[in-house]
Amino acid sequence: MPFGKKKNDGFDEDMADDMANDLHDGMNDAMSDADSAASDSVDEDDLPFNELPIEVQVRKLPKRPKSRRSWLSKFLIITLFISPFGATAIAMIPVLDPETGWRLFHLGGPKATVAVPGSERELQEEIARGVQDVQDRDRAAQAANNPDGSDNPQSPDGAASQLEGVSDLIGAPDQVGTADGNAQPTPEELAALIAEEGSIDDPIEPDPLRPAPIPGLDEEGSFGRIPRIGDDGTTPFDAYKRPFEAVENQPYVAIILTGVGLNQARTEAAINDLPLNISLGISPYARNIAKVAMDARAMGHEVFLQLPMEPKDFPLSDPGPRALLTSLSEGENLVRLEWLLARFPGYAGLVSHQGSKFGSMDSAIRPVIEFISRSGLMYVEGSNSGVASYGAQLAANARSPNAVGNIVLDDIPSRRQIDARLADLVKLAKRDGAAIGFAQSYPVTIQRLKNWAFRLGRQGVVLAPVSALANIQVAAQSADEAEAARRQAQELENAATVDQEDTATQETGDTPPEPSNTIEN
């Protein structure tokens, strides 16, 4: 019997449990065999998608393309990563190239459309205006020669009569060397003249000056070596100037180009492209200032040191760091002067930069001129008025080399204005025998000076270094005249001081304090 009864007429429970377990195991084995047989015989493609295993369903799902949101998120991540580097690069632009940085950060401002003097934009505008003028002139000439509107070609004589610039090539009728105002050189004479002068594009041959410093012509100062007169009486002016022999009754012009050293490209152009008789004024704030002076002297240019001084509209016009100021004491200004003199060796003198106020006050300029005279240097007045300023007069009275600038050539840095100022300078030299022009180292200025100097000899005027015109423009005063000039300068200085105090009192509304009852009063 499969199910035996116990003696107490009950079922054998242990035996029943064993038989149930055996039955369950057998059924599981049968089902697993059936499933394996079904899996071996059924293909996944024959089953519905929802009956497939999960991993098979994931594998069979179609691949969806990446959404815009995915691409946008990647773009934002890359942008956030690169943006610090871009901001750093933009911030470095003003440091690496100040002019480009100024244009970038002022783009769209009111000054963005104003051409920087001497920049490439200014040159392009000048070229465009010149081309337009030539085209307009050609149209007007064509209309005048063909009033009936015909297209007949112009005769050679008519074309030759309309050529402009011939006076620059062969000289104007009133210039030296032209006997007849209507006479023009033959082609053979013109070819010989051009062959004698050479081409304007020919490189300038160096004529090196003596290397500086020369032993015995300097001494130790507070900030380095400064010039002094040698034991044998040789002055730095005589030792460092460019040799030049002047001829009596010959008109001379001199040009001093200031601001040299502040821009490398312009400095190289001034040194290598300009005639050697053009003097160079080196800024005390130039980079590698000693090398700039050495290169200029190695080429053959005499150099001057710019002396920044306080102008009348200071601080609106700032001459620069460590400039000589009327608000400082005499000792402080002399200390600043020593710093300036120690910037580099080899300069023949100093050229004042601005200084319209400082140079007119006796208490300010007199100690400076005395120091310059004791150093054996030349003083060039840069007021550009053509009139002897008080500083130039003091230098003349001290028998020191001196000169005065007559005309600023590029106060408006354009081709037409510079050419007009150069023509005025030539006329002044013919009238007075000598004239000095001041100019900045703008690219357009350097280009016009090069063209002008190439044909200057045909106008009967000779280009000379500034040192060659020393002691010509300003005559020394007698002792009585010098004392009268000193008293007049002192009176003007006192009047200016009183006016300044009154103006300050009116602005503040305060009354000046009453003098106290002391022994001094």
mmCIF file with all atom_site columns, N, CA and C in Angstrom, residues 9-70:
data_model
loop_
_atom_site.group_PDB
_atom_site.id
_atom_site.type_symbol
_atom_site.label_atom_id
_atom_site.label_alt_id
_atom_site.label_comp_id
_atom_site.label_asym_id
_atom_site.label_entity_id
_atom_site.label_seq_id
_atom_site.pdbx_PDB_ins_code
_atom_site.Cartn_x
_atom_site.Cartn_y
_atom_site.Cartn_z
_atom_site.occupancy
_atom_site.B_iso_or_equiv
_atom_site.pdbx_formal_charge
_atom_site.auth_seq_id
_atom_site.auth_comp_id
_atom_site.auth_asym_id
_atom_site.auth_atom_id
_atom_site.pdbx_PDB_model_num
ATOM 1   N N  . ASP A 1 9  ? -4.978 4.265  13.112  1.00 0.00 ? 9  ASP A N  1
ATOM 2   C CA . ASP A 1 9  ? -5.841 4.567  11.968  1.00 0.00 ? 9  ASP A CA 1
ATOM 3   C C  . ASP A 1 9  ? -5.538 5.923  11.330  1.00 0.00 ? 9  ASP A C  1
ATOM 4   N N  . GLY A 1 10 ? -4.356 6.529  11.409  1.00 0.00 ? 10 GLY A N  1
ATOM 5   C CA . GLY A 1 10 ? -3.983 7.827  10.749  1.00 0.00 ? 10 GLY A CA 1
ATOM 6   C C  . GLY A 1 10 ? -3.009 7.592  9.609   1.00 0.00 ? 10 GLY A C  1
ATOM 7   N N  . PHE A 1 11 ? -2.808 8.643  8.774   1.00 0.00 ? 11 PHE A N  1
ATOM 8   C CA . PHE A 1 11 ? -1.877 8.557  7.628   1.00 0.00 ? 11 PHE A CA 1
ATOM 9   C C  . PHE A 1 11 ? -0.440 8.715  8.087   1.00 0.00 ? 11 PHE A C  1
ATOM 10  N N  . ASP A 1 12 ? 0.429  8.103  7.227   1.00 0.00 ? 12 ASP A N  1
ATOM 11  C CA . ASP A 1 12 ? 1.857  8.272  7.494   1.00 0.00 ? 12 ASP A CA 1
ATOM 12  C C  . ASP A 1 12 ? 2.319  9.560  6.798   1.00 0.00 ? 12 ASP A C  1
ATOM 13  N N  . GLU A 1 13 ? 2.432  10.631 7.515   1.00 0.00 ? 13 GLU A N  1
ATOM 14  C CA . GLU A 1 13 ? 2.707  11.961 6.950   1.00 0.00 ? 13 GLU A CA 1
ATOM 15  C C  . GLU A 1 13 ? 4.094  12.059 6.362   1.00 0.00 ? 13 GLU A C  1
ATOM 16  N N  . ASP A 1 14 ? 5.089  11.446 6.886   1.00 0.00 ? 14 ASP A N  1
ATOM 17  C CA . ASP A 1 14 ? 6.447  11.525 6.354   1.00 0.00 ? 14 ASP A CA 1
ATOM 18  C C  . ASP A 1 14 ? 6.535  10.899 4.980   1.00 0.00 ? 14 ASP A C  1
ATOM 19  N N  . MET A 1 15 ? 5.888  9.772  4.858   1.00 0.00 ? 15 MET A N  1
ATOM 20  C CA . MET A 1 15 ? 5.910  9.117  3.559   1.00 0.00 ? 15 MET A CA 1
ATOM 21  C C  . MET A 1 15 ? 5.180  9.944  2.519   1.00 0.00 ? 15 MET A C  1
ATOM 22  N N  . ALA A 1 16 ? 4.119  10.603 2.903   1.00 0.00 ? 16 ALA A N  1
ATOM 23  C CA . ALA A 1 16 ? 3.373  11.442 1.952   1.00 0.00 ? 16 ALA A CA 1
ATOM 24  C C  . ALA A 1 16 ? 4.208  12.633 1.496   1.00 0.00 ? 16 ALA A C  1
ATOM 25  N N  . ASP A 1 17 ? 4.936  13.229 2.372   1.00 0.00 ? 17 ASP A N  1
ATOM 26  C CA . ASP A 1 17 ? 5.788  14.377 2.000   1.00 0.00 ? 17 ASP A CA 1
ATOM 27  C C  . ASP A 1 17 ? 6.879  13.960 1.038   1.00 0.00 ? 17 ASP A C  1
ATOM 28  N N  . ASP A 1 18 ? 7.463  12.810 1.256   1.00 0.00 ? 18 ASP A N  1
ATOM 29  C CA . ASP A 1 18 ? 8.526  12.354 0.349   1.00 0.00 ? 18 ASP A CA 1
ATOM 30  C C  . ASP A 1 18 ? 7.990  12.109 -1.038  1.00 0.00 ? 18 ASP A C  1
ATOM 31  N N  . MET A 1 19 ? 6.830  11.519 -1.096  1.00 0.00 ? 19 MET A N  1
ATOM 32  C CA . MET A 1 19 ? 6.258  11.257 -2.406  1.00 0.00 ? 19 MET A CA 1
ATOM 33  C C  . MET A 1 19 ? 5.879  12.548 -3.119  1.00 0.00 ? 19 MET A C  1
ATOM 34  N N  . ALA A 1 20 ? 5.411  13.557 -2.420  1.00 0.00 ? 20 ALA A N  1
ATOM 35  C CA . ALA A 1 20 ? 5.089  14.855 -3.052  1.00 0.00 ? 20 ALA A CA 1
ATOM 36  C C  . ALA A 1 20 ? 6.328  15.547 -3.594  1.00 0.00 ? 20 ALA A C  1
ATOM 37  N N  . ASN A 1 21 ? 7.390  15.463 -2.863  1.00 0.00 ? 21 ASN A N  1
ATOM 38  C CA . ASN A 1 21 ? 8.648  16.086 -3.330  1.00 0.00 ? 21 ASN A CA 1
ATOM 39  C C  . ASN A 1 21 ? 9.148  15.391 -4.582  1.00 0.00 ? 21 ASN A C  1
ATOM 40  N N  . ASP A 1 22 ? 9.058  14.083 -4.605  1.00 0.00 ? 22 ASP A N  1
ATOM 41  C CA . ASP A 1 22 ? 9.518  13.376 -5.794  1.00 0.00 ? 22 ASP A CA 1
ATOM 42  C C  . ASP A 1 22 ? 8.675  13.756 -6.995  1.00 0.00 ? 22 ASP A C  1
ATOM 43  N N  . LEU A 1 23 ? 7.386  13.859 -6.780  1.00 0.00 ? 23 LEU A N  1
ATOM 44  C CA . LEU A 1 23 ? 6.504  14.263 -7.886  1.00 0.00 ? 23 LEU A CA 1
ATOM 45  C C  . LEU A 1 23 ? 6.817  15.663 -8.402  1.00 0.00 ? 23 LEU A C  1
ATOM 46  N N  . HIS A 1 24 ? 7.111  16.590 -7.501  1.00 0.00 ? 24 HIS A N  1
ATOM 47  C CA . HIS A 1 24 ? 7.424  17.976 -7.914  1.00 0.00 ? 24 HIS A CA 1
ATOM 48  C C  . HIS A 1 24 ? 8.728  18.037 -8.697  1.00 0.00 ? 24 HIS A C  1
ATOM 49  N N  . ASP A 1 25 ? 9.726  17.296 -8.257  1.00 0.00 ? 25 ASP A N  1
ATOM 50  C CA . ASP A 1 25 ? 11.003 17.298 -8.976  1.00 0.00 ? 25 ASP A CA 1
ATOM 51  C C  . ASP A 1 25 ? 10.835 16.707 -10.368 1.00 0.00 ? 25 ASP A C  1
ATOM 52  N N  . GLY A 1 26 ? 10.046 15.669 -10.459 1.00 0.00 ? 26 GLY A N  1
ATOM 53  C CA . GLY A 1 26 ? 9.840  15.092 -11.777 1.00 0.00 ? 26 GLY A CA 1
ATOM 54  C C  . GLY A 1 26 ? 9.143  16.038 -12.722 1.00 0.00 ? 26 GLY A C  1
ATOM 55  N N  . MET A 1 27 ? 8.151  16.757 -12.220 1.00 0.00 ? 27 MET A N  1
ATOM 56  C CA . MET A 1 27 ? 7.458  17.726 -13.086 1.00 0.00 ? 27 MET A CA 1
ATOM 57  C C  . MET A 1 27 ? 8.401  18.861 -13.522 1.00 0.00 ? 27 MET A C  1
ATOM 58  N N  . ASN A 1 28 ? 9.253  19.342 -12.644 1.00 0.00 ? 28 ASN A N  1
ATOM 59  C CA . ASN A 1 28 ? 10.219 20.405 -13.011 1.00 0.00 ? 28 ASN A CA 1
ATOM 60  C C  . ASN A 1 28 ? 11.183 19.918 -14.077 1.00 0.00 ? 28 ASN A C  1
ATOM 61  N N  . ASP A 1 29 ? 11.626 18.690 -13.939 1.00 0.00 ? 29 ASP A N  1
ATOM 62  C CA . ASP A 1 29 ? 12.553 18.164 -14.952 1.00 0.00 ? 29 ASP A CA 1
ATOM 63  C C  . ASP A 1 29 ? 11.865 18.058 -16.297 1.00 0.00 ? 29 ASP A C  1
ATOM 64  N N  . ALA A 1 30 ? 10.625 17.661 -16.251 1.00 0.00 ? 30 ALA A N  1
ATOM 65  C CA . ALA A 1 30 ? 9.894  17.541 -17.525 1.00 0.00 ? 30 ALA A CA 1
ATOM 66  C C  . ALA A 1 30 ? 9.689  18.898 -18.182 1.00 0.00 ? 30 ALA A C  1
ATOM 67  N N  . MET A 1 31 ? 9.369  19.916 -17.385 1.00 0.00 ? 31 MET A N  1
ATOM 68  C CA . MET A 1 31 ? 9.157  21.263 -17.938 1.00 0.00 ? 31 MET A CA 1
ATOM 69  C C  . MET A 1 31 ? 10.457 21.845 -18.482 1.00 0.00 ? 31 MET A C  1
ATOM 70  N N  . SER A 1 32 ? 11.579 21.644 -17.783 1.00 0.00 ? 32 SER A N  1
ATOM 71  C CA . SER A 1 32 ? 12.869 22.174 -18.279 1.00 0.00 ? 32 SER A CA 1
ATOM 72  C C  . SER A 1 32 ? 13.279 21.512 -19.573 1.00 0.00 ? 32 SER A C  1
ATOM 73  N N  . ASP A 1 33 ? 12.956 20.165 -19.659 1.00 0.00 ? 33 ASP A N  1
ATOM 74  C CA . ASP A 1 33 ? 13.270 19.480 -20.915 1.00 0.00 ? 33 ASP A CA 1
ATOM 75  C C  . ASP A 1 33 ? 12.418 20.016 -22.053 1.00 0.00 ? 33 ASP A C  1
ATOM 76  N N  . ALA A 1 34 ? 11.159 20.305 -21.703 1.00 0.00 ? 34 ALA A N  1
ATOM 77  C CA . ALA A 1 34 ? 10.276 20.853 -22.752 1.00 0.00 ? 34 ALA A CA 1
ATOM 78  C C  . ALA A 1 34 ? 10.723 22.239 -23.192 1.00 0.00 ? 34 ALA A C  1
ATOM 79  N N  . ASP A 1 35 ? 11.166 23.076 -22.230 1.00 0.00 ? 35 ASP A N  1
ATOM 80  C CA . ASP A 1 35 ? 11.616 24.445 -22.576 1.00 0.00 ? 35 ASP A CA 1
ATOM 81  C C  . ASP A 1 35 ? 12.877 24.401 -23.417 1.00 0.00 ? 35 ASP A C  1
ATOM 82  N N  . SER A 1 36 ? 13.790 23.541 -23.055 1.00 0.00 ? 36 SER A N  1
ATOM 83  C CA . SER A 1 36 ? 15.035 23.458 -23.829 1.00 0.00 ? 36 SER A CA 1
ATOM 84  C C  . SER A 1 36 ? 14.768 22.977 -25.241 1.00 0.00 ? 36 SER A C  1
ATOM 85  N N  . ALA A 1 37 ? 13.833 22.019 -25.321 1.00 0.00 ? 37 ALA A N  1
ATOM 86  C CA . ALA A 1 37 ? 13.501 21.545 -26.663 1.00 0.00 ? 37 ALA A CA 1
ATOM 87  C C  . ALA A 1 37 ? 12.828 22.630 -27.469 1.00 0.00 ? 37 ALA A C  1
ATOM 88  N N  . ALA A 1 38 ? 11.980 23.433 -26.809 1.00 0.00 ? 38 ALA A N  1
ATOM 89  C CA . ALA A 1 38 ? 11.299 24.524 -27.538 1.00 0.00 ? 38 ALA A CA 1
ATOM 90  C C  . ALA A 1 38 ? 12.272 25.599 -27.959 1.00 0.00 ? 38 ALA A C  1
ATOM 91  N N  . SER A 1 39 ? 13.238 25.928 -27.047 1.00 0.00 ? 39 SER A N  1
ATOM 92  C CA . SER A 1 39 ? 14.224 26.969 -27.394 1.00 0.00 ? 39 SER A CA 1
ATOM 93  C C  . SER A 1 39 ? 15.123 26.514 -28.516 1.00 0.00 ? 39 SER A C  1
ATOM 94  N N  . ASP A 1 40 ? 15.386 25.233 -28.559 1.00 0.00 ? 40 ASP A N  1
ATOM 95  C CA . ASP A 1 40 ? 16.244 24.772 -29.638 1.00 0.00 ? 40 ASP A CA 1
ATOM 96  C C  . ASP A 1 40 ? 15.518 24.772 -30.964 1.00 0.00 ? 40 ASP A C  1
ATOM 97  N N  . SER A 1 41 ? 14.232 24.645 -30.913 1.00 0.00 ? 41 SER A N  1
ATOM 98  C CA . SER A 1 41 ? 13.483 24.515 -32.169 1.00 0.00 ? 41 SER A CA 1
ATOM 99  C C  . SER A 1 41 ? 12.841 25.819 -32.622 1.00 0.00 ? 41 SER A C  1
ATOM 100 N N  . VAL A 1 42 ? 12.683 26.876 -31.657 1.00 0.00 ? 42 VAL A N  1
ATOM 101 C CA . VAL A 1 42 ? 11.997 28.123 -32.006 1.00 0.00 ? 42 VAL A CA 1
ATOM 102 C C  . VAL A 1 42 ? 13.027 29.215 -32.257 1.00 0.00 ? 42 VAL A C  1
ATOM 103 N N  . ASP A 1 43 ? 12.910 30.015 -33.345 1.00 0.00 ? 43 ASP A N  1
ATOM 104 C CA . ASP A 1 43 ? 13.798 31.145 -33.689 1.00 0.00 ? 43 ASP A CA 1
ATOM 105 C C  . ASP A 1 43 ? 13.283 32.415 -33.038 1.00 0.00 ? 43 ASP A C  1
ATOM 106 N N  . GLU A 1 44 ? 14.219 33.323 -32.687 1.00 0.00 ? 44 GLU A N  1
ATOM 107 C CA . GLU A 1 44 ? 13.828 34.582 -32.042 1.00 0.00 ? 44 GLU A CA 1
ATOM 108 C C  . GLU A 1 44 ? 12.974 35.422 -32.966 1.00 0.00 ? 44 GLU A C  1
ATOM 109 N N  . ASP A 1 45 ? 13.174 35.303 -34.244 1.00 0.00 ? 45 ASP A N  1
ATOM 110 C CA . ASP A 1 45 ? 12.399 36.118 -35.179 1.00 0.00 ? 45 ASP A CA 1
ATOM 111 C C  . ASP A 1 45 ? 10.951 35.650 -35.258 1.00 0.00 ? 45 ASP A C  1
ATOM 112 N N  . ASP A 1 46 ? 10.679 34.387 -34.829 1.00 0.00 ? 46 ASP A N  1
ATOM 113 C CA . ASP A 1 46 ? 9.315  33.879 -34.901 1.00 0.00 ? 46 ASP A CA 1
ATOM 114 C C  . ASP A 1 46 ? 8.479  34.244 -33.691 1.00 0.00 ? 46 ASP A C  1
ATOM 115 N N  . LEU A 1 47 ? 9.165  34.750 -32.626 1.00 0.00 ? 47 LEU A N  1
ATOM 116 C CA . LEU A 1 47 ? 8.453  35.105 -31.404 1.00 0.00 ? 47 LEU A CA 1
ATOM 117 C C  . LEU A 1 47 ? 8.032  36.567 -31.438 1.00 0.00 ? 47 LEU A C  1
ATOM 118 N N  . PRO A 1 48 ? 6.964  36.910 -30.763 1.00 0.00 ? 48 PRO A N  1
ATOM 119 C CA . PRO A 1 48 ? 6.594  38.330 -30.634 1.00 0.00 ? 48 PRO A CA 1
ATOM 120 C C  . PRO A 1 48 ? 7.678  39.090 -29.859 1.00 0.00 ? 48 PRO A C  1
ATOM 121 N N  . PHE A 1 49 ? 7.738  40.384 -30.125 1.00 0.00 ? 49 PHE A N  1
ATOM 122 C CA . PHE A 1 49 ? 8.790  41.202 -29.512 1.00 0.00 ? 49 PHE A CA 1
ATOM 123 C C  . PHE A 1 49 ? 8.673  41.235 -28.003 1.00 0.00 ? 49 PHE A C  1
ATOM 124 N N  . ASN A 1 50 ? 7.419  41.295 -27.492 1.00 0.00 ? 50 ASN A N  1
ATOM 125 C CA . ASN A 1 50 ? 7.246  41.395 -26.045 1.00 0.00 ? 50 ASN A CA 1
ATOM 126 C C  . ASN A 1 50 ? 7.555  40.104 -25.323 1.00 0.00 ? 50 ASN A C  1
ATOM 127 N N  . GLU A 1 51 ? 7.672  38.944 -26.049 1.00 0.00 ? 51 GLU A N  1
ATOM 128 C CA . GLU A 1 51 ? 8.007  37.686 -25.419 1.00 0.00 ? 51 GLU A CA 1
ATOM 129 C C  . GLU A 1 51 ? 9.510  37.409 -25.450 1.00 0.00 ? 51 GLU A C  1
ATOM 130 N N  . LEU A 1 52 ? 10.259 38.266 -26.076 1.00 0.00 ? 52 LEU A N  1
ATOM 131 C CA . LEU A 1 52 ? 11.707 38.078 -26.131 1.00 0.00 ? 52 LEU A CA 1
ATOM 132 C C  . LEU A 1 52 ? 12.332 38.500 -24.808 1.00 0.00 ? 52 LEU A C  1
ATOM 133 N N  . PRO A 1 53 ? 13.517 37.970 -24.509 1.00 0.00 ? 53 PRO A N  1
ATOM 134 C CA . PRO A 1 53 ? 14.217 38.414 -23.297 1.00 0.00 ? 53 PRO A CA 1
ATOM 135 C C  . PRO A 1 53 ? 14.568 39.915 -23.378 1.00 0.00 ? 53 PRO A C  1
ATOM 136 N N  . ILE A 1 54 ? 14.770 40.469 -22.203 1.00 0.00 ? 54 ILE A N  1
ATOM 137 C CA . ILE A 1 54 ? 15.019 41.920 -22.128 1.00 0.00 ? 54 ILE A CA 1
ATOM 138 C C  . ILE A 1 54 ? 16.277 42.296 -22.893 1.00 0.00 ? 54 ILE A C  1
ATOM 139 N N  . GLU A 1 55 ? 17.341 41.535 -22.718 1.00 0.00 ? 55 GLU A N  1
ATOM 140 C CA . GLU A 1 55 ? 18.588 41.890 -23.397 1.00 0.00 ? 55 GLU A CA 1
ATOM 141 C C  . GLU A 1 55 ? 18.430 41.807 -24.910 1.00 0.00 ? 55 GLU A C  1
ATOM 142 N N  . VAL A 1 56 ? 17.575 40.899 -25.404 1.00 0.00 ? 56 VAL A N  1
ATOM 143 C CA . VAL A 1 56 ? 17.338 40.801 -26.844 1.00 0.00 ? 56 VAL A CA 1
ATOM 144 C C  . VAL A 1 56 ? 16.495 41.981 -27.313 1.00 0.00 ? 56 VAL A C  1
ATOM 145 N N  . GLN A 1 57 ? 15.512 42.377 -26.498 1.00 0.00 ? 57 GLN A N  1
ATOM 146 C CA . GLN A 1 57 ? 14.696 43.544 -26.862 1.00 0.00 ? 57 GLN A CA 1
ATOM 147 C C  . GLN A 1 57 ? 15.562 44.806 -26.978 1.00 0.00 ? 57 GLN A C  1
ATOM 148 N N  . VAL A 1 58 ? 16.484 45.012 -26.030 1.00 0.00 ? 58 VAL A N  1
ATOM 149 C CA . VAL A 1 58 ? 17.362 46.200 -26.068 1.00 0.00 ? 58 VAL A CA 1
ATOM 150 C C  . VAL A 1 58 ? 18.244 46.164 -27.299 1.00 0.00 ? 58 VAL A C  1
ATOM 151 N N  . ARG A 1 59 ? 18.724 44.970 -27.642 1.00 0.00 ? 59 ARG A N  1
ATOM 152 C CA . ARG A 1 59 ? 19.596 44.854 -28.808 1.00 0.00 ? 59 ARG A CA 1
ATOM 153 C C  . ARG A 1 59 ? 18.850 45.117 -30.105 1.00 0.00 ? 59 ARG A C  1
ATOM 154 N N  . LYS A 1 60 ? 17.560 44.759 -30.126 1.00 0.00 ? 60 LYS A N  1
ATOM 155 C CA . LYS A 1 60 ? 16.790 44.926 -31.349 1.00 0.00 ? 60 LYS A CA 1
ATOM 156 C C  . LYS A 1 60 ? 16.151 46.303 -31.484 1.00 0.00 ? 60 LYS A C  1
ATOM 157 N N  . LEU A 1 61 ? 16.232 47.143 -30.442 1.00 0.00 ? 61 LEU A N  1
ATOM 158 C CA . LEU A 1 61 ? 15.645 48.484 -30.543 1.00 0.00 ? 61 LEU A CA 1
ATOM 159 C C  . LEU A 1 61 ? 16.393 49.307 -31.593 1.00 0.00 ? 61 LEU A C  1
ATOM 160 N N  . PRO A 1 62 ? 15.704 50.148 -32.374 1.00 0.00 ? 62 PRO A N  1
ATOM 161 C CA . PRO A 1 62 ? 16.398 50.984 -33.373 1.00 0.00 ? 62 PRO A CA 1
ATOM 162 C C  . PRO A 1 62 ? 17.238 52.062 -32.700 1.00 0.00 ? 62 PRO A C  1
ATOM 163 N N  . LYS A 1 63 ? 18.381 52.376 -33.313 1.00 0.00 ? 63 LYS A N  1
ATOM 164 C CA . LYS A 1 63 ? 19.277 53.417 -32.796 1.00 0.00 ? 63 LYS A CA 1
ATOM 165 C C  . LYS A 1 63 ? 18.751 54.797 -33.187 1.00 0.00 ? 63 LYS A C  1
ATOM 166 N N  . ARG A 1 64 ? 18.405 55.621 -32.185 1.00 0.00 ? 64 ARG A N  1
ATOM 167 C CA . ARG A 1 64 ? 17.848 56.949 -32.457 1.00 0.00 ? 64 ARG A CA 1
ATOM 168 C C  . ARG A 1 64 ? 18.991 57.951 -32.599 1.00 0.00 ? 64 ARG A C  1
ATOM 169 N N  . PRO A 1 65 ? 18.949 58.859 -33.594 1.00 0.00 ? 65 PRO A N  1
ATOM 170 C CA . PRO A 1 65 ? 20.009 59.877 -33.741 1.00 0.00 ? 65 PRO A CA 1
ATOM 171 C C  . PRO A 1 65 ? 20.044 60.814 -32.544 1.00 0.00 ? 65 PRO A C  1
ATOM 172 N N  . LYS A 1 66 ? 21.254 61.408 -32.324 1.00 0.00 ? 66 LYS A N  1
ATOM 173 C CA . LYS A 1 66 ? 21.418 62.326 -31.196 1.00 0.00 ? 66 LYS A CA 1
ATOM 174 C C  . LYS A 1 66 ? 20.585 63.582 -31.414 1.00 0.00 ? 66 LYS A C  1
ATOM 175 N N  . SER A 1 67 ? 19.961 64.016 -30.354 1.00 0.00 ? 67 SER A N  1
ATOM 176 C CA . SER A 1 67 ? 19.075 65.180 -30.447 1.00 0.00 ? 67 SER A CA 1
ATOM 177 C C  . SER A 1 67 ? 19.876 66.486 -30.427 1.00 0.00 ? 67 SER A C  1
ATOM 178 N N  . ARG A 1 68 ? 19.208 67.606 -30.745 1.00 0.00 ? 68 ARG A N  1
ATOM 179 C CA . ARG A 1 68 ? 19.832 68.928 -30.692 1.00 0.00 ? 68 ARG A CA 1
ATOM 180 C C  . ARG A 1 68 ? 20.283 69.270 -29.279 1.00 0.00 ? 68 ARG A C  1
ATOM 181 N N  . ARG A 1 69 ? 19.511 68.765 -28.324 1.00 0.00 ? 69 ARG A N  1
ATOM 182 C CA . ARG A 1 69 ? 19.879 69.060 -26.950 1.00 0.00 ? 69 ARG A CA 1
ATOM 183 C C  . ARG A 1 69 ? 21.231 68.435 -26.610 1.00 0.00 ? 69 ARG A C  1
ATOM 184 N N  . SER A 1 70 ? 21.480 67.249 -27.152 1.00 0.00 ? 70 SER A N  1
ATOM 185 C CA . SER A 1 70 ? 22.762 66.608 -26.893 1.00 0.00 ? 70 SER A CA 1
ATOM 186 C C  . SER A 1 70 ? 23.908 67.408 -27.506 1.00 0.00 ? 70 SER A C  1
#
